[in-house]
Amino acid sequence: MAMQDASDKLDAKIILNAPSLEELRPILENALKKNFEQVSVDIVECPNFKAPPFSMSGAGIGNDLRIGEIGGIGNLYPSPRTDKVFDLKEICVTCEIPEAFIFGPGAGPFHVVGHNCEMVADANFIERQNNVATKIAEITASGKGYRMSTIDKTGFALMANLAISDGRPNGKVLRIRATKRNGEMNYPESIRKALTAHYGETLVSLAGVFVLKKGKVHMHVMPDFPGCPWKTHEQVNEWLKYFEMNAPLVCTSVLHSNDVGGHKLRLEHTHCFSEHGDAGHYHYDTTPNDVDYDGYFAPANVIYRIDMV
């Protein structure tokens, strides 16, 4: 079956009334204090994401953040859509910022790697650069049972939730620090639920990067596609391979306060990578007394809903 690039299949452009950082700061700080023992939320200049511990391709979140919401579970269940692929560079064009820094969680390029895998997109196309440093996590038959690697290809598949910006350094962002979790919600979900509680049916979306400095997390890595369609979502969950992975982890995260507009938004999606080879889809931390989160987030101005399935 011939593969089609669906990167230009724009189904909706959602203009957001992004709140100011000054408005968001106390909302998030007060809410996170109900879930973590120590919390601070400050307005700071975005650190250089090219430098450790991030070591990404772009300098920062920049000043014009957009979110590309691409594909979705409908491209995986009940049967994987292997006839459809996407391209990071073309996504930037569709999101009306062709020279962009683009990052975030998604499904890796099975058509490039040779099998299904997880992805942390990471590419810098600013000033005609073509600096692609996407991380993938794939299941292996030996070692830890999974492997992380970096690829320089722009392709991906199935789904992704991508932050896209001008990538300028030193833009203002929210620094959200939280340690010692004493509530039930994980770090990104705590942030998202704070937005939902305050803004109700008004859609507010954030994207950013956080570092888990200490602790362990429950993650999954998708194996290769099954030979026949799934009959239930429970079968999909059983197909995933789960692991406990170790800090330090660099995590890219996209959050939406709601989907009252019916655009099939993935409300929270976070993928992580590391220098020590741990990588995958973040679920929650497993060592609440030890965790130390340090994140940098900004509100998005626009969501581009691409290939809504």
mmCIF file of C-alpha atoms in Angstrom, residues 140-146:
data_model
loop_
_atom_site.group_PDB
_atom_site.id
_atom_site.type_symbol
_atom_site.label_atom_id
_atom_site.label_comp_id
_atom_site.label_asym_id
_atom_site.label_seq_id
_atom_site.Cartn_x
_atom_site.Cartn_y
_atom_site.Cartn_z
ATOM 1 C CA THR A 140 14.750 -4.856 21.779
ATOM 2 C CA ALA A 141 15.173 -8.557 22.458
ATOM 3 C CA SER A 142 18.159 -8.061 24.757
ATOM 4 C CA GLY A 143 19.559 -5.750 27.405
ATOM 5 C CA LYS A 144 16.981 -3.610 29.202
ATOM 6 C CA GLY A 145 14.318 -4.602 26.689
ATOM 7 C CA TYR A 146 14.394 -1.207 24.996
#
